[in-house]
Tab-separated table of C-alpha atoms in Angstrom:
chain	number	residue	atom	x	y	z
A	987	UNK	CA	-133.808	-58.058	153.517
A	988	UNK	CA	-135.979	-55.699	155.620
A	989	UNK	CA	-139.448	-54.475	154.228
A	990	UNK	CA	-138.656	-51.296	154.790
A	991	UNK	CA	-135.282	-51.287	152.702
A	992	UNK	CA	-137.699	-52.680	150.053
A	993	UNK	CA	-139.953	-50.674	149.746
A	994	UNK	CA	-137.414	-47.442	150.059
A	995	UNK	CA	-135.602	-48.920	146.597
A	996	UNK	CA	-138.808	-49.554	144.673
A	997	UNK	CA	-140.021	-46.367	145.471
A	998	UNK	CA	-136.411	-44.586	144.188
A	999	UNK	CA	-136.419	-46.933	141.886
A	1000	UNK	CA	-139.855	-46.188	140.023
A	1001	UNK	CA	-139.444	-42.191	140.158
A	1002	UNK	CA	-135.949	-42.585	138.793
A	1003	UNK	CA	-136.638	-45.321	135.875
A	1004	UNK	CA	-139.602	-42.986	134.809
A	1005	UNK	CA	-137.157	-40.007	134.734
A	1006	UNK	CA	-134.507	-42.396	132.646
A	1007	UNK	CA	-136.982	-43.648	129.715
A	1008	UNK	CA	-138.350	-39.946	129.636
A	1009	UNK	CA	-134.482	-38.796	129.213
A	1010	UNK	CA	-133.728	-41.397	126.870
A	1011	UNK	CA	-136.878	-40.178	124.581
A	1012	UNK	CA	-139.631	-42.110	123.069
A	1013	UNK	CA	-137.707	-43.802	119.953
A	1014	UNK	CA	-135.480	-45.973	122.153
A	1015	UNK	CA	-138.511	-47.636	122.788
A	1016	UNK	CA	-141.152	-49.500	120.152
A	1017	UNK	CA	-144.629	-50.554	120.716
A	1018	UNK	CA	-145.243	-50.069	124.033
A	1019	UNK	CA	-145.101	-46.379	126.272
A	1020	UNK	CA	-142.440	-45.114	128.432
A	1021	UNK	CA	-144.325	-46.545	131.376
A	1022	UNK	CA	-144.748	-49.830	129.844
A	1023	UNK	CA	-141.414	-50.475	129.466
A	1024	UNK	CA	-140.749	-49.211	133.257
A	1025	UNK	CA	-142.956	-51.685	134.717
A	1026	UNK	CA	-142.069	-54.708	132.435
A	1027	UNK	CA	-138.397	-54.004	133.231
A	1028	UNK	CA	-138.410	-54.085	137.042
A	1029	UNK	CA	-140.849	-57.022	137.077
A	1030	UNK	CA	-138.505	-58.729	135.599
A	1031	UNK	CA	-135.586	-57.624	137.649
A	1032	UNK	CA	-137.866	-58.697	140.484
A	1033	UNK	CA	-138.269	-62.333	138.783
A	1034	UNK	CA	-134.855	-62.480	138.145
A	1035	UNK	CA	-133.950	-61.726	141.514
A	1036	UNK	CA	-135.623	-64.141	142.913
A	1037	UNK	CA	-134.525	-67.170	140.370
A	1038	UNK	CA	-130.937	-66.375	141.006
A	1039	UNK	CA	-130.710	-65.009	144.972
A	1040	UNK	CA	-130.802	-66.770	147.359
A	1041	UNK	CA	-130.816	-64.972	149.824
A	1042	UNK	CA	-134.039	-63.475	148.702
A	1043	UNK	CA	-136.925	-65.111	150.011
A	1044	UNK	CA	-140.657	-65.638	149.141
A	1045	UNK	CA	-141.700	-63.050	151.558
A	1046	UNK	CA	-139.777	-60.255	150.358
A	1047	UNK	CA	-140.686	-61.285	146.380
A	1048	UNK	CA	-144.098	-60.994	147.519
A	1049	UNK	CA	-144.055	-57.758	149.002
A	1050	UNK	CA	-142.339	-56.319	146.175
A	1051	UNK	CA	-144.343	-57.982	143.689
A	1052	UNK	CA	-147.516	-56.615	145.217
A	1053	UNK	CA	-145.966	-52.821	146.060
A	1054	UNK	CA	-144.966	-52.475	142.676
A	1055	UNK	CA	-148.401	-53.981	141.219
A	1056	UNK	CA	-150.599	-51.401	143.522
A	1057	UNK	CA	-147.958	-48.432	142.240
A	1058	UNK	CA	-148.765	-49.409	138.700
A	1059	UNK	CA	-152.680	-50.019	139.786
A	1060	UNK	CA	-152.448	-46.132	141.667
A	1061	UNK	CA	-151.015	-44.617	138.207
A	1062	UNK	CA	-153.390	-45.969	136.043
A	1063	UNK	CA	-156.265	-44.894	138.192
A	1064	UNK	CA	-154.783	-41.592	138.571
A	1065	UNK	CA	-154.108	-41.327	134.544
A	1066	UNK	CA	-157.854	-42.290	133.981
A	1067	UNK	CA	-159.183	-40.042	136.448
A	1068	UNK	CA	-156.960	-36.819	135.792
A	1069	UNK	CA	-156.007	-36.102	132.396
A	1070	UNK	CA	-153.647	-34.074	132.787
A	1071	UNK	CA	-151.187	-36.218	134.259
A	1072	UNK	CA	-151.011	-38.651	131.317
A	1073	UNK	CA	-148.798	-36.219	129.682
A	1074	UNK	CA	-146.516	-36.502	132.364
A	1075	UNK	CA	-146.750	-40.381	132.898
A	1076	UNK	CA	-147.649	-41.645	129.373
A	1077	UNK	CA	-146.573	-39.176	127.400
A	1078	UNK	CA	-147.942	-36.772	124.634
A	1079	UNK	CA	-148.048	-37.239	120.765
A	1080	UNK	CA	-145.105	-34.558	119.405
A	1081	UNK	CA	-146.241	-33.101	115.444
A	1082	UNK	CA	-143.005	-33.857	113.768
A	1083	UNK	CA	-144.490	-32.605	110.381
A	1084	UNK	CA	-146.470	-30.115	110.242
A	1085	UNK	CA	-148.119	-28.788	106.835
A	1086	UNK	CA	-145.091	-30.386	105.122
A	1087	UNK	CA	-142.465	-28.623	107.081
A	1088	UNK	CA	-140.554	-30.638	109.305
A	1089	UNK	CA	-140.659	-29.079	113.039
A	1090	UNK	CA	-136.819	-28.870	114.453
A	1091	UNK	CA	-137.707	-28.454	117.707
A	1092	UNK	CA	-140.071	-31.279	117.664
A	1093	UNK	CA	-137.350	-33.421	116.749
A	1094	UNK	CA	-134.848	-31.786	119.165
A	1095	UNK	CA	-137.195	-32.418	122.256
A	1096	UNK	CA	-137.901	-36.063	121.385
A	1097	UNK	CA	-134.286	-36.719	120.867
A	1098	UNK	CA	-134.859	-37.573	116.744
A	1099	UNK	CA	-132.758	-36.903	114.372
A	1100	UNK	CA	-133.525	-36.764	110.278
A	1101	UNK	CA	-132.248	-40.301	109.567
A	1102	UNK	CA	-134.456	-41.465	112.137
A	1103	UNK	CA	-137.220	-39.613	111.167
A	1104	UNK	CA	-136.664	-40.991	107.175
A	1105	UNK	CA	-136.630	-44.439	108.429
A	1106	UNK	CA	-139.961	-43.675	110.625
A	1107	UNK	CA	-141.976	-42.068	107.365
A	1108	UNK	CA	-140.378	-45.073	105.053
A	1109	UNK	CA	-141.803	-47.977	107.587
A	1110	UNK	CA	-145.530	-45.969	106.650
A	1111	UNK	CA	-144.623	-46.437	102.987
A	1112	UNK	CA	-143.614	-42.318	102.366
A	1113	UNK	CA	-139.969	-42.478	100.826
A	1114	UNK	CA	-140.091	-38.543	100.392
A	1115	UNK	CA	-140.811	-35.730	103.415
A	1116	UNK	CA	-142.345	-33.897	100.830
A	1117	UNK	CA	-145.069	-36.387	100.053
A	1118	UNK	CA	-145.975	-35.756	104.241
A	1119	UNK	CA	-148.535	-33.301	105.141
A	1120	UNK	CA	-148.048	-34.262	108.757
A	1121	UNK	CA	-146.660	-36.387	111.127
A	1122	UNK	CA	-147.158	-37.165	114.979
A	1123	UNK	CA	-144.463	-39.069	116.646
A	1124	UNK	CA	-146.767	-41.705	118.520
A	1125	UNK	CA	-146.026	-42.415	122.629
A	1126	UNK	CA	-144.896	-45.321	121.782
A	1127	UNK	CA	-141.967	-44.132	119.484
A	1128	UNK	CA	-143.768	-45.476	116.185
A	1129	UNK	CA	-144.892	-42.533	113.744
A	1130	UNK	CA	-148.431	-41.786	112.281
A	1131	UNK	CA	-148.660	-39.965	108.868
A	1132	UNK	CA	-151.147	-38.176	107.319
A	1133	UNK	CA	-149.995	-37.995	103.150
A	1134	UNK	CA	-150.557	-35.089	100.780
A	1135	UNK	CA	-154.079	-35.324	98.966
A	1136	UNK	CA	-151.526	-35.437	95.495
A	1137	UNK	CA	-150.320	-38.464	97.023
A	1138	UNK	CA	-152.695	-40.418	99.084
A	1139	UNK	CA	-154.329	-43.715	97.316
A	1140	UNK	CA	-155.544	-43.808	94.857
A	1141	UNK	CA	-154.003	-40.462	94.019
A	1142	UNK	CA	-156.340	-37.174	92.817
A	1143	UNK	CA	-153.517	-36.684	90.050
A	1144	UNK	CA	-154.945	-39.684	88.184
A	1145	UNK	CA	-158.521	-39.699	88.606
A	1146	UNK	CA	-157.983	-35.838	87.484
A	1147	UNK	CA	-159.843	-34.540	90.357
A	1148	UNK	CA	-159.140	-31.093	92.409
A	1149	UNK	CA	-157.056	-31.292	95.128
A	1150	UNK	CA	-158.671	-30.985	98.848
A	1151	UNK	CA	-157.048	-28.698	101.377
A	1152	UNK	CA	-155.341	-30.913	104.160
A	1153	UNK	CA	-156.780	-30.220	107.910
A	1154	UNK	CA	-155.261	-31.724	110.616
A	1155	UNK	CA	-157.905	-32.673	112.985
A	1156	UNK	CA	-158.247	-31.016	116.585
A	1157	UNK	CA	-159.540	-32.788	119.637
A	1158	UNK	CA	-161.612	-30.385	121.783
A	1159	UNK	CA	-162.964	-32.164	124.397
A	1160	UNK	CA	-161.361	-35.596	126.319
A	1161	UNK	CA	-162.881	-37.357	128.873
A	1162	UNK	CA	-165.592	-34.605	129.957
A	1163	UNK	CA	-163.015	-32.080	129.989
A	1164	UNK	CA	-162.458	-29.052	127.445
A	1165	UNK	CA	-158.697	-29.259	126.162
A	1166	UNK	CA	-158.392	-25.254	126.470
A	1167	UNK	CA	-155.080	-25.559	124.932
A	1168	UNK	CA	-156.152	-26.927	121.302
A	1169	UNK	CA	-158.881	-24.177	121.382
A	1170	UNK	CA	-156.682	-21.190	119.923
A	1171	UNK	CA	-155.535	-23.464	117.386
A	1172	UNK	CA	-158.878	-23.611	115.963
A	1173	UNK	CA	-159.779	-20.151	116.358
A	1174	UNK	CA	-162.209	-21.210	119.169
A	1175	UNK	CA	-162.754	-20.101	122.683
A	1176	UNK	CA	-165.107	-22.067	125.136
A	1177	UNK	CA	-168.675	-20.130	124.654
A	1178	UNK	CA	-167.987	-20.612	120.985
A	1179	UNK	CA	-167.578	-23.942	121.768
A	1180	UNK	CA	-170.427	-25.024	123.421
A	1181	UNK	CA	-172.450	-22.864	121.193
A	1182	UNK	CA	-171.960	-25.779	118.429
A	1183	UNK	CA	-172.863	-28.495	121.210
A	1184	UNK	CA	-176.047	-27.006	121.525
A	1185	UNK	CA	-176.463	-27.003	118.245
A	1186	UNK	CA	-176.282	-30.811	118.817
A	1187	UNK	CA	-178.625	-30.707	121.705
A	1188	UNK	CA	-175.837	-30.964	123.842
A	1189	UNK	CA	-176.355	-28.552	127.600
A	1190	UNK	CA	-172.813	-29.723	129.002
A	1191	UNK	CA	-168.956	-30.821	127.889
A	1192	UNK	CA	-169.248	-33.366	130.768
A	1193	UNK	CA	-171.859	-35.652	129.029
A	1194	UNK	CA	-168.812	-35.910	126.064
A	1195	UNK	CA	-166.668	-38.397	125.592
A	1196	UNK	CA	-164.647	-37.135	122.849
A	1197	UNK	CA	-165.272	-34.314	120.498
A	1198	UNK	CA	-163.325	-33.019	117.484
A	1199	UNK	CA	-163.169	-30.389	115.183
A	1200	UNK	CA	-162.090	-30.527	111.357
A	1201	UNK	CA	-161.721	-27.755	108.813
A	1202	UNK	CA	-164.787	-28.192	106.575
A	1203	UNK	CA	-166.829	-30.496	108.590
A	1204	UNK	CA	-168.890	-30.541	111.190
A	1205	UNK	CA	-168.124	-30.914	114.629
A	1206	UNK	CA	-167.937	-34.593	115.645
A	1207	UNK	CA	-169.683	-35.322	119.011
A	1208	UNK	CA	-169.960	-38.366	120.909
A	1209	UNK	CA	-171.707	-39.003	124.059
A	1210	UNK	CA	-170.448	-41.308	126.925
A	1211	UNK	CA	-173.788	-43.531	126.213
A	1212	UNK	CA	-173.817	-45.548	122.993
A	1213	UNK	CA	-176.854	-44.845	121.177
C-alpha cells in the first residue's frame, strides 16, 4: 500500500468521520466528545487492520499510526490556542431548558427528542420538567441540570424560607478572550465590562483566565496566576 494512498484516506477519512458524529448529534454518543469518539474509532480500525491484513505491513501501520496521532496533536493545539474553533471541533453546550421552558429548537438541532430528554433529566434524579429551571445538553451527550430553588435539597418549602430567583450563570471572558456573544445576554457591552475589572484592579481581559457573571453577585474573576 503506497504512502501516498494512505495518507489521501486518513485525511478523507478524518474530515468525513467528524462530519458523521456531528450529523448523528451528540446523544448517540456518552462520556466522551464527538472528537473522542472519531479518534478512538479509527485507531482502532487501524489496529484492527493490522491484526487481521496481511498484506498490511509494519511500515504502513506506522505511518498511519503517527499521521493520525500528529492530526489529533494539530487539533488540540489549534482548539487550545483559538477558541473559536472548539465549537466547531468539540462542540458547544446546547440550553435544552431554559427558565423551565423546554427549548424546541434546542432539541431539534441536537437531534433529541422528549423521551430522550425525560430519560436525560431522570438519570440527574428530576422525574418532572417542571421541577427544571434549566438544562444544558453537555458535549458529551450527558445532561447538566440546574433544579428549581422549590425543589433543590434540602428544599426552601420545608425550612419555610423565601424562594431565591434562579440566574443562570454567564461566562464573559475564556481564555484571555471576551465572549462578545454572552455579553447582550447580560445586558453588558465591553467598556461596561472592563469597568467592573477595574474595579478588581484588573487593566486587561488578557491577564483572565475565566470570568463570570451572576445575577446578584459579584463578578467572579480569576487570574491566569494562582495566588
Amino acid at each position: 500500500m503506497e504512502f501516498t494512498h494512505i495518507f489521501s484516506e486518513l485525511i478523507i477519512g478524518y474530515f468525513l468521520l467528524l462530519l458523521l458524529t456531528k450529523i448523528l448529534g451528540k446523544t448517540q454518543i456518552t462520556q466522551i466528545t464527538t472528537f473522542d469518539f472519531v479518534s478512538v474509532l479509527v485507531l482502532g480500525e487501524l489496529v484492527g487492520n493490522a491484526m487481521y491484513d496481511t498484506e498490511t505491513g509494519i511500515k504502513e501501520i506506522t505511518y498511519s499510526i503517527l499521521l493520525w496521532g500528529a492530526l489529533i496533536y494539530v487539533t488540540e493545539f489549534i482548539t487550545q490556542k483559538f477558541r473559536k474553533t472548539r465549537q466547531l471541533l468539540e462542540g458547544k453546550p446546547s440550553i435544552v431548558i431554559n427558565k423551565g421552558k423546554i427549548d424546541f429548537r434546542e432539541l431539534k438541532k441536537n437531534h433529541l427528542d422528549i423521551n430522550q430528554l425525560q430519560h436525560l433529566l431522570r438519570a440527574k434524579d428530576v422525574f418532572s420538567i417542571t421541577e427544571c429551571a434549566y438544562a444544558i445538553l453537555e458535549t458529551d451527550g450527558t445532561i447538566s441540570v440546574l433544579k428549581k430553588s422549590a425543589f433543590s435539597n434540602p428544599t426552601k418549602q420545608d425550612m419555610n424560607l423565601p424562594l431565591d430567583i434562579i440566574s443562570l450563570p454567564i461566562s464573559v471572558i475564556l481564555d484571555g478572550e471576551i465572549i462578545t456573544e454572552n455579553l447582550p445576554r447580560i445586558g453588558w457591552n465591553e467598556d461596561q465590562l472592563m469597568q467592573e475589572l477595574k474595579k478588581q484592579n484588573i487593566k486587561s481581559h488578557k491577564d483572565i483566565l475565566y470570568a463570570e457573571w451572576c445575577e446578584g453577585s459579584p463578578l467572579y474573576v480569576q487570574s491566569y496566576k494562582m495566588n
